[in-house]
Amino acid sequence: MRKSDENLSRIIKQIEEKNRAEKEFLQSVREVYNSLPPFLEQHPEYLDKKILERIAEPERQIMFRVPWQDDSGEVLVNRGYRVEFNSALGPYKGGLRFHPSVNLSIVKFLGFEQIFKNALTGKPIGGGKGGSDFDPKGKSDDEVMRFCQSFMTELYRHLGENRDIPAGDIGVGTREIGFMFGQYKRIVNQYESGMITGKDPEWGGTLVRNEATGYGLIYFVKEMMEEKGEELEGKTVLVSGSGNVAIYAIEKAQQLGANVVACSDSGGVIYDENGINLEVVKQIKEVERGRIKEYKERVDGAEYKDGGNIWEIPCDIALPCATQNELQEEGAHKLAENGCTVVAEGANMPVTLDAIDILHDADIAFGPGKAANAGGVAVSALEMHQNASRDALTFDETESRLVQIMKTIHTNCYETAEEYGTPGNYIHGANIAGFKKVARSMDALGVI
Ligand code: NDP
Ligand code: 2IT
């Protein structure tokens, strides 16, 4: 065993002991740190300076009470979180998730991933994440507004365009960002656009932010395909989920000539061999905030399976775009059996570590989320840029920047994997490239 491997095992063990109950957080730490030995072998100074121990400890964690009243006047209490993980490269940046499953472990895994993802974008942004166990499903607009106002009434003191800039994630879209921005503006009495991203372009947002994660994912997949000497056009694609990331991944995949045959939500899976009719999905999910099973009632020939497993459907490309750990060993075996050649993560950590090993063993190219879904936060950084300069780019200008950013991230991951002896392993490439940048900056800023 190399000395760096021994040190690494000891460090991971310490982190496990310190954060015993946080299984998602520990999963994300193992994924990143297990890629690092070839880099640490060349840079033992980062071990001596305890950079790994320091990165795994958030700079600050905030947990708070969010009391609010529903439409009947009943008082409800949720828990709010913001984990300000790392500000070596810039102010904390990362989304807010509203979902009943949200807990400290989930917020910490998301924040930890965000540090390296944001480093890969090449933009001056640190890593953070937040959210609440509030469930927006089935709530009226007024209830969502009252919740968001209460949430921001506590969180505002920690935010600011140079301090911490949230955005959306599961359960948080333009509606929620609007209510939170409105409450912040009211409290501080300043139109500080750059304190949150994902705003509507009518009130300080930027074009393409809504589409950016899904579009960016497809641009990344296009690069992966070209690297293998293949084309996206004509390929059969599965996209899990039917939220923001899924919808715009389907849109761009279709624009580039791929055939997306399935999507899903937490209720079940839609299969449509003629290709998903995206206008119907948008109507159900974006306008009506309904369930994906309604698609079957509206599109001839479509099939719906309650609680189905989307990864059983034969495909060339599989894009998990819903939530963490949604693609496990069984799904990975199915994809391999059915001849899938590329899997890329639109969601954060949707593929378990064991499933990733199965994909690699089957020679399936695997694009990790911190690289493949970085288009969303990259365009958030462009939104901050536009807010600071009081400028507004056109849709095409912003999209062409997104294309360039995704190409650069792909090249960086690909070349870094090659440089450190694991050609074609995008996980190692992404983790080493992201870590390298954060570690160097932390080192330069001293023991803080
Ligand atoms: P949305 O809330 O818009 O959509 C989430 C989708 O995932 C819905 O279809 C939802 O189904 C499904 N889903 C959520 N939780 C579960 C669950 N526990 N089991 C099964 N399905 C589930 O969120 P986004 O599209 O914004 O986010 C999707 C993923 O992409 C997340 O992992 C997020 O962290 C990641 N991401 C998002 C970015 C962004 O800019 N929005 C940027 C980068 C990554 P249902 O409606 O039934 O709950
Ligand atoms: O996971 C993510 O990168 C996001 N939810 C987007 C974060 C952002 O600040 O735009």
Coordinates of C-alpha atoms and ligand atoms in Angstrom, one line a residue:
M1 CA 0.0 0.0 0.0
R2 CA 1.3 3.5 -0.9
K3 CA 1.8 6.0 1.9
S4 CA -0.8 8.3 0.4
D5 CA -3.4 5.3 0.3
E6 CA -2.7 4.6 4.0
N7 CA -3.2 8.2 4.9
L8 CA -6.3 8.4 2.9
S9 CA -7.9 5.4 4.6
R10 CA -7.1 6.9 7.9
I11 CA -8.6 10.2 7.0
I12 CA -11.8 8.7 5.5
K13 CA -12.2 6.6 8.7
Q14 CA -11.9 9.8 10.9
I15 CA -14.5 11.5 8.7
E16 CA -16.8 8.4 9.1
E17 CA -16.5 8.4 12.8
K18 CA -17.2 12.1 13.1
N19 CA -20.3 12.0 10.8
R20 CA -21.6 8.5 11.6
A21 CA -25.3 9.1 10.8
E22 CA -24.7 10.9 7.6
K23 CA -24.7 8.2 5.0
E24 CA -25.3 10.3 1.9
F25 CA -22.5 12.7 3.0
L26 CA -20.1 9.9 3.6
Q27 CA -21.0 8.4 0.2
S28 CA -20.0 11.6 -1.5
V29 CA -16.8 12.0 0.5
R30 CA -15.7 8.4 -0.5
E31 CA -16.5 9.0 -4.1
V32 CA -14.3 12.1 -4.2
Y33 CA -11.4 11.0 -1.9
N34 CA -11.0 7.5 -3.4
S35 CA -10.1 9.2 -6.7
L36 CA -7.3 11.2 -5.2
P37 CA -4.3 8.8 -4.5
P38 CA -2.5 9.4 -7.8
F39 CA -2.7 13.1 -7.2
L40 CA -1.7 13.0 -3.5
E41 CA 1.3 10.8 -4.4
Q42 CA 2.6 13.8 -6.3
H43 CA 1.4 16.3 -3.8
P44 CA 1.9 14.9 -0.2
E45 CA 2.0 18.5 1.0
Y46 CA -1.8 18.6 0.9
L47 CA -1.9 15.7 3.3
D48 CA 0.5 17.4 5.6
K49 CA -1.5 20.5 5.6
K50 CA -4.7 18.6 6.4
I51 CA -6.5 19.9 3.3
L52 CA -8.7 16.8 3.1
E53 CA -9.8 17.1 6.7
R54 CA -10.4 20.8 6.3
I55 CA -12.5 20.4 3.1
A56 CA -14.7 17.7 4.7
E57 CA -15.6 20.1 7.6
P58 CA -18.1 22.8 6.4
E59 CA -17.0 26.4 7.2
R60 CA -20.4 27.0 8.7
Q61 CA -23.7 25.1 9.1
I62 CA -27.0 26.9 9.8
M63 CA -30.2 25.1 11.0
F64 CA -33.3 27.0 11.9
R65 CA -37.0 26.9 12.6
V66 CA -39.4 27.8 9.8
P67 CA -42.9 28.4 11.2
W68 CA -45.8 29.2 8.8
Q69 CA -49.5 29.0 8.5
D70 CA -51.5 27.0 5.9
D71 CA -54.6 28.2 4.3
S72 CA -56.8 26.9 7.1
G73 CA -54.8 28.9 9.7
E74 CA -53.0 25.9 11.1
V75 CA -49.5 26.5 12.3
L76 CA -46.8 24.2 10.9
V77 CA -43.1 24.0 11.6
N78 CA -40.4 22.9 9.2
R79 CA -36.6 22.9 9.6
G80 CA -34.4 25.1 7.4
Y81 CA -30.7 24.4 6.5
R82 CA -27.8 26.2 4.9
V83 CA -24.4 24.5 4.8
E84 CA -21.8 27.0 3.8
F85 CA -19.2 24.5 2.9
N86 CA -16.2 26.2 1.2
S87 CA -15.4 29.7 0.2
A88 CA -11.8 29.3 -1.1
L89 CA -12.8 30.1 -4.7
G90 CA -15.5 32.6 -4.1
P91 CA -18.7 33.2 -2.1
Y92 CA -20.8 30.2 -1.2
K93 CA -22.9 29.1 -4.1
G94 CA -25.5 26.4 -4.5
G95 CA -29.2 25.6 -4.6
L96 CA -32.0 25.1 -2.1
R97 CA -34.0 21.9 -2.0
F98 CA -37.5 21.7 -0.7
H99 CA -38.5 18.0 -0.2
P100 CA -39.7 16.0 2.8
S101 CA -36.6 13.8 2.7
V102 CA -34.2 16.8 3.3
N103 CA -32.0 16.3 6.3
L104 CA -28.4 17.4 7.3
S105 CA -26.8 14.5 5.5
I106 CA -28.5 15.3 2.2
V107 CA -27.7 19.0 2.4
K108 CA -24.1 18.2 3.3
F109 CA -23.6 15.7 0.4
L110 CA -25.0 18.3 -2.0
G111 CA -22.8 21.0 -0.6
F112 CA -19.7 18.8 -0.7
E113 CA -20.4 17.9 -4.4
Q114 CA -21.0 21.6 -5.1
I115 CA -17.5 22.6 -4.0
F116 CA -15.9 20.6 -6.8
K117 CA -18.6 21.1 -9.4
N118 CA -18.3 24.9 -9.0
A119 CA -14.5 24.6 -9.2
L120 CA -14.9 22.8 -12.5
T121 CA -17.0 25.6 -14.0
G122 CA -14.0 27.8 -13.9
K123 CA -16.1 30.5 -12.2
P124 CA -15.2 32.3 -9.0
I125 CA -17.7 30.5 -6.8
G126 CA -17.4 28.5 -3.6
G127 CA -19.7 25.7 -2.5
G128 CA -22.8 25.6 -0.4
K129 CA -26.3 24.1 -0.3
G130 CA -29.5 24.4 1.7
G131 CA -33.2 23.7 1.9
S132 CA -35.9 22.4 4.0
D133 CA -38.0 19.3 4.7
F134 CA -41.0 21.4 3.5
D135 CA -43.1 19.6 0.7
P136 CA -44.4 22.0 -1.9
K137 CA -46.5 19.3 -3.5
G138 CA -50.2 19.9 -3.1
K139 CA -49.7 23.3 -1.4
S140 CA -51.4 26.5 -2.7
D141 CA -49.4 29.4 -4.1
D142 CA -50.2 31.3 -1.0
E143 CA -49.0 28.6 1.3
V144 CA -45.7 28.3 -0.7
M145 CA -45.4 32.1 -0.5
R146 CA -45.8 32.2 3.3
F147 CA -43.4 29.3 3.7
C148 CA -40.8 31.0 1.5
Q149 CA -41.2 34.3 3.4
S150 CA -40.7 32.7 6.7
F151 CA -37.7 30.7 5.4
M152 CA -36.0 33.9 4.1
T153 CA -36.8 35.9 7.2
E154 CA -34.2 33.8 9.0
L155 CA -31.8 33.0 6.2
Y156 CA -31.5 36.6 4.8
R157 CA -28.9 37.5 7.4
H158 CA -26.5 34.9 6.0
L159 CA -26.9 35.8 2.3
G160 CA -25.5 38.5 0.0
E161 CA -24.0 38.8 -3.4
N162 CA -20.5 38.5 -1.9
R163 CA -21.3 36.1 0.8
D164 CA -23.7 33.3 -0.1
I165 CA -25.9 33.1 -3.2
P166 CA -28.6 30.4 -3.3
A167 CA -30.6 29.1 -6.3
G168 CA -33.1 26.3 -7.1
D169 CA -32.9 22.6 -6.8
I170 CA -35.7 19.9 -6.2
G171 CA -38.9 21.6 -5.3
V172 CA -37.5 25.1 -5.8
G173 CA -38.1 26.8 -9.2
T174 CA -38.8 30.3 -10.4
R175 CA -42.0 30.7 -8.3
E176 CA -40.1 29.9 -5.0
I177 CA -37.1 32.0 -6.0
G178 CA -39.5 34.9 -6.7
F179 CA -41.1 34.7 -3.2
M180 CA -37.7 34.4 -1.5
F181 CA -36.1 37.3 -3.5
G182 CA -39.2 39.4 -2.8
Q183 CA -38.9 38.9 1.0
Y184 CA -35.1 39.5 1.0
K185 CA -35.6 42.7 -1.0
R186 CA -38.2 43.9 1.5
I187 CA -36.1 43.2 4.5
V188 CA -32.9 44.8 3.4
N189 CA -34.6 47.5 1.3
Q190 CA -32.2 47.0 -1.6
Y191 CA -32.7 45.5 -5.1
E192 CA -29.7 43.3 -4.7
S193 CA -30.3 41.0 -7.7
G194 CA -27.0 39.1 -7.3
M195 CA -28.0 37.6 -3.9
I196 CA -29.9 34.7 -5.6
T197 CA -30.0 33.1 -9.0
G198 CA -32.7 31.4 -11.1
K199 CA -34.7 34.6 -11.1
D200 CA -37.1 35.2 -14.0
P201 CA -35.5 37.3 -16.7
E202 CA -38.3 39.9 -16.2
W203 CA -37.0 40.7 -12.7
G204 CA -33.2 40.3 -12.8
G205 CA -32.7 36.8 -14.1
T206 CA -30.9 35.6 -17.1
L207 CA -32.1 33.8 -20.2
V208 CA -31.1 30.1 -20.4
R209 CA -30.8 29.6 -16.6
N210 CA -34.1 27.6 -16.7
E211 CA -32.8 25.4 -19.4
A212 CA -29.1 25.3 -18.4
T213 CA -28.7 22.1 -16.4
G214 CA -30.6 19.9 -18.9
Y215 CA -29.0 21.6 -22.0
G216 CA -25.6 21.4 -20.4
L217 CA -26.0 17.7 -19.6
I218 CA -26.7 17.0 -23.3
Y219 CA -23.8 19.1 -24.5
F220 CA -21.6 17.1 -22.1
V221 CA -23.0 13.8 -23.4
K222 CA -22.4 14.9 -27.0
E223 CA -18.7 15.4 -26.1
M224 CA -18.6 11.9 -24.5
M225 CA -20.2 10.4 -27.6
E226 CA -17.7 12.1 -29.9
E227 CA -14.8 10.9 -27.8
K228 CA -16.1 7.4 -28.4
G229 CA -16.4 8.1 -32.1
E230 CA -20.2 8.0 -31.9
E231 CA -23.0 10.4 -32.5
L232 CA -26.0 11.5 -30.4
E233 CA -28.3 11.7 -33.4
G234 CA -30.6 8.7 -33.8
K235 CA -29.8 7.3 -30.3
T236 CA -32.4 5.9 -27.9
V237 CA -32.4 7.8 -24.6
L238 CA -33.9 7.3 -21.2
V239 CA -34.4 10.4 -18.9
S240 CA -35.6 9.7 -15.4
G241 CA -37.6 12.4 -13.6
S242 CA -39.8 15.0 -15.3
G243 CA -38.7 18.2 -13.4
N244 CA -36.6 21.1 -14.5
V245 CA -33.4 19.1 -15.4
A246 CA -35.3 16.2 -17.1
I247 CA -37.5 18.5 -19.2
Y248 CA -34.6 20.5 -20.7
A249 CA -32.4 17.5 -21.1
I250 CA -35.3 15.9 -23.2
E251 CA -35.7 19.2 -25.1
K252 CA -32.0 19.5 -26.1
A253 CA -31.6 15.7 -26.8
Q254 CA -34.6 16.0 -29.2
Q255 CA -33.3 19.1 -30.9
L256 CA -30.0 17.2 -31.6
G257 CA -31.9 14.3 -33.1
A258 CA -32.0 11.7 -30.3
N259 CA -35.1 9.7 -29.5
V260 CA -36.1 10.0 -25.9
V261 CA -38.5 7.2 -25.1
A262 CA -39.1 7.4 -21.4
C263 CA -39.3 9.7 -18.4
S264 CA -40.8 9.3 -14.9
D265 CA -41.7 10.9 -11.5
S266 CA -41.8 9.4 -8.0
G267 CA -45.1 7.7 -9.0
G268 CA -44.0 5.7 -12.0
V269 CA -42.6 5.5 -15.5
I270 CA -43.9 6.6 -18.9
Y271 CA -42.7 4.7 -22.0
D272 CA -43.5 6.2 -25.4
E273 CA -41.8 4.4 -28.3
N274 CA -42.7 7.3 -30.7
G275 CA -40.7 9.7 -28.6
I276 CA -41.8 11.7 -25.6
N277 CA -44.1 14.6 -26.5
L278 CA -42.4 17.3 -24.5
E279 CA -45.3 19.9 -24.9
V280 CA -47.5 17.4 -23.0
V281 CA -44.9 16.9 -20.3
K282 CA -44.4 20.6 -19.9
Q283 CA -48.2 21.2 -19.7
I284 CA -48.6 18.5 -17.0
K285 CA -45.5 19.3 -14.9
E286 CA -44.7 23.0 -15.4
V287 CA -48.2 24.4 -15.9
E288 CA -50.5 22.1 -13.9
R289 CA -47.9 20.8 -11.4
G290 CA -49.6 17.3 -12.0
R291 CA -48.4 13.7 -12.1
I292 CA -46.6 12.1 -15.1
K293 CA -49.2 9.3 -15.3
E294 CA -51.6 11.8 -16.8
Y295 CA -49.4 11.6 -20.0
K296 CA -50.9 8.2 -20.8
E297 CA -54.4 9.7 -20.9
R298 CA -53.3 12.4 -23.4
V299 CA -50.9 10.6 -25.8
D300 CA -52.0 7.6 -27.9
G301 CA -49.7 4.6 -27.6
A302 CA -48.0 5.7 -24.4
E303 CA -47.6 3.2 -21.5
Y304 CA -47.4 3.9 -17.8
K305 CA -46.1 1.6 -15.1
D306 CA -46.9 2.5 -11.5
G307 CA -43.6 2.5 -9.5
G308 CA -41.8 1.0 -12.6
N309 CA -38.0 0.8 -13.0
I310 CA -37.0 3.0 -16.0
W311 CA -33.6 1.4 -16.3
E312 CA -35.2 -1.9 -17.6
I313 CA -36.1 -0.2 -20.9
P314 CA -33.5 -0.8 -23.7
C315 CA -31.5 2.3 -24.6
D316 CA -28.2 3.6 -25.9
I317 CA -27.9 6.5 -23.4
A318 CA -29.3 6.7 -19.8
L319 CA -29.6 10.0 -18.0
P320 CA -30.7 9.9 -14.4
C321 CA -32.2 13.3 -13.7
A322 CA -34.4 12.8 -10.6
T323 CA -32.6 12.3 -7.3
Q324 CA -29.8 10.6 -5.3
N325 CA -29.3 6.8 -5.5
E326 CA -32.0 6.2 -8.0
L327 CA -29.8 4.0 -10.2
Q328 CA -28.6 1.0 -8.2
E329 CA -26.9 -2.3 -9.0
E330 CA -29.9 -4.0 -10.5
G331 CA -30.5 -1.0 -12.9
A332 CA -26.8 -0.9 -13.8
H333 CA -26.9 -4.6 -14.8
K334 CA -30.0 -4.1 -16.9
L335 CA -28.4 -1.2 -18.7
A336 CA -25.3 -3.2 -19.4
E337 CA -27.3 -6.3 -20.6
N338 CA -29.3 -4.0 -23.0
G339 CA -26.2 -2.6 -24.6
C340 CA -26.3 1.0 -23.2
T341 CA -23.0 2.8 -23.9
V342 CA -23.2 6.1 -22.0
V343 CA -24.6 7.1 -18.6
A344 CA -24.4 10.7 -17.4
E345 CA -25.8 12.2 -14.2
G346 CA -28.2 15.1 -14.6
A347 CA -29.2 14.7 -10.9
N348 CA -26.7 14.9 -8.0
M349 CA -25.3 11.4 -7.1
P350 CA -28.1 9.5 -8.7
V351 CA -25.9 6.4 -9.3
T352 CA -24.6 4.4 -6.3
L353 CA -20.9 3.6 -6.0
D354 CA -21.6 -0.1 -6.6
A355 CA -23.6 0.7 -9.7
I356 CA -20.8 2.9 -11.0
D357 CA -18.4 -0.1 -10.7
I358 CA -20.8 -2.2 -12.7
L359 CA -21.1 0.4 -15.4
H360 CA -17.3 0.8 -15.6
D361 CA -16.8 -3.0 -15.7
A362 CA -19.3 -3.1 -18.7
D363 CA -17.2 -0.5 -20.4
I364 CA -20.0 2.1 -20.3
A365 CA -18.8 5.6 -20.3
F366 CA -19.9 7.4 -17.1
G367 CA -20.3 11.1 -16.7
P368 CA -20.4 12.1 -13.0
G369 CA -22.9 14.9 -12.0
K370 CA -20.3 17.3 -10.7
A371 CA -19.1 17.6 -14.4
A372 CA -22.2 16.6 -16.4
N373 CA -24.8 18.8 -14.5
A374 CA -22.5 21.8 -13.9
G375 CA -24.2 23.8 -16.7
G376 CA -26.9 25.0 -14.2
V377 CA -24.6 26.6 -11.7
A378 CA -22.3 27.8 -14.5
V379 CA -25.2 29.8 -16.0
S380 CA -26.0 31.0 -12.4
A381 CA -22.5 32.4 -12.4
L382 CA -23.3 34.2 -15.7
E383 CA -26.4 35.5 -14.0
M384 CA -24.3 36.9 -11.2
H385 CA -22.0 38.4 -13.7
Q386 CA -24.9 40.1 -15.6
N387 CA -26.4 41.3 -12.3
A388 CA -23.1 42.9 -11.2
S389 CA -22.6 44.6 -14.6
R390 CA -26.3 45.5 -15.0
D391 CA -26.2 44.0 -18.4
A392 CA -28.4 41.3 -20.2
L393 CA -27.1 38.9 -22.7
T394 CA -29.4 37.4 -25.4
F395 CA -30.5 33.7 -25.3
D396 CA -28.0 32.8 -28.1
E397 CA -25.1 34.6 -26.4
T398 CA -25.7 32.8 -23.1
E399 CA -26.2 29.4 -24.7
S400 CA -23.0 29.6 -26.7
R401 CA -21.2 30.4 -23.5
L402 CA -22.8 27.4 -21.9
V403 CA -21.7 25.2 -24.8
Q404 CA -18.1 26.4 -24.4
I405 CA -18.1 25.9 -20.7
M406 CA -19.4 22.3 -21.0
K407 CA -16.7 21.5 -23.7
T408 CA -14.0 22.9 -21.4
I409 CA -15.2 20.9 -18.4
H410 CA -15.3 17.7 -20.6
T411 CA -11.8 18.3 -21.9
N412 CA -10.5 19.1 -18.4
C413 CA -12.0 15.8 -16.9
Y414 CA -10.9 13.7 -19.9
E415 CA -7.3 15.0 -19.9
T416 CA -6.9 14.9 -16.1
A417 CA -8.1 11.3 -16.1
E418 CA -5.4 10.5 -18.7
E419 CA -2.7 12.5 -16.9
Y420 CA -3.2 10.6 -13.7
G421 CA -3.3 7.1 -15.2
T422 CA -7.0 6.3 -15.6
P423 CA -7.9 7.2 -19.2
G424 CA -11.7 7.3 -19.8
N425 CA -12.5 7.5 -16.1
Y426 CA -14.4 10.8 -15.9
I427 CA -15.0 10.4 -12.1
H428 CA -11.3 10.4 -11.4
G429 CA -10.8 13.2 -13.9
A430 CA -13.5 15.4 -12.4
N431 CA -12.6 14.7 -8.8
I432 CA -8.9 15.4 -9.3
A433 CA -9.4 18.5 -11.5
G434 CA -11.9 19.9 -9.0
F435 CA -9.9 19.0 -5.9
K436 CA -6.6 20.4 -7.3
K437 CA -8.1 23.8 -7.8
V438 CA -9.7 24.0 -4.4
A439 CA -6.7 22.6 -2.6
R440 CA -4.3 25.0 -4.2
S441 CA -6.5 28.0 -3.3
M442 CA -7.0 26.8 0.3
D443 CA -3.2 26.4 0.6
A444 CA -2.6 29.9 -0.7
L445 CA -5.1 31.4 1.7
G446 CA -3.3 29.9 4.8
V447 CA -4.7 27.8 7.6
I448 CA -8.2 29.2 7.8
Ligands
NDP1 P1 -37.5 19.2 -9.8 O1 -38.1 19.4 -8.5 O2 -37.8 20.2 -10.9 O3 -37.8 17.8 -10.3 C1 -37.4 16.6 -9.6 C2 -37.9 15.4 -10.4 O4 -37.3 14.3 -9.7 C3 -39.4 15.2 -10.4 O5 -39.8 14.5 -11.5 C4 -39.6 14.3 -9.1 O6 -40.8 13.6 -9.1 C5 -38.4 13.4 -9.2 N1 -38.0 13.0 -7.8 C6 -37.6 13.8 -6.8 N2 -37.4 13.1 -5.7 C7 -37.6 11.9 -6.0 C8 -37.6 10.7 -5.3 N3 -37.2 10.6 -4.0 N4 -37.9 9.5 -6.0 C9 -38.2 9.6 -7.3 N5 -38.3 10.7 -8.0 C10 -38.0 11.8 -7.4 O7 -35.9 19.2 -9.5 P2 -34.7 19.4 -10.5 O8 -35.1 18.9 -11.9 O9 -34.2 20.8 -10.4 O10 -33.6 18.5 -9.9 C11 -33.4 17.1 -10.2 C12 -32.0 16.7 -9.9 O11 -31.1 17.5 -10.5 C13 -31.7 16.8 -8.4 O12 -30.8 15.8 -8.0 C14 -30.9 18.1 -8.3 O13 -30.1 18.2 -7.2 C15 -30.1 18.1 -9.6 N6 -29.7 19.3 -10.1 C16 -30.5 20.4 -10.3 C17 -30.0 21.6 -10.9 C18 -30.9 22.7 -11.2 O14 -30.4 23.7 -11.7 N7 -32.2 22.6 -10.9 C19 -28.6 21.7 -11.2 C20 -27.8 20.5 -11.0 C21 -28.3 19.4 -10.5 P3 -42.0 14.0 -8.2 O15 -42.6 15.2 -8.8 O16 -42.9 12.8 -8.2 O17 -41.4 14.3 -6.8
2IT2 O1 -26.9 21.2 -7.9 C1 -26.8 22.3 -8.5 O2 -25.8 22.6 -9.1 C2 -27.9 23.3 -8.4 N1 -28.9 23.0 -7.9 C3 -27.8 24.6 -9.0 C4 -27.0 25.5 -8.1 C5 -26.9 27.0 -8.5 O3 -26.4 27.8 -7.7 O4 -27.3 27.4 -9.6

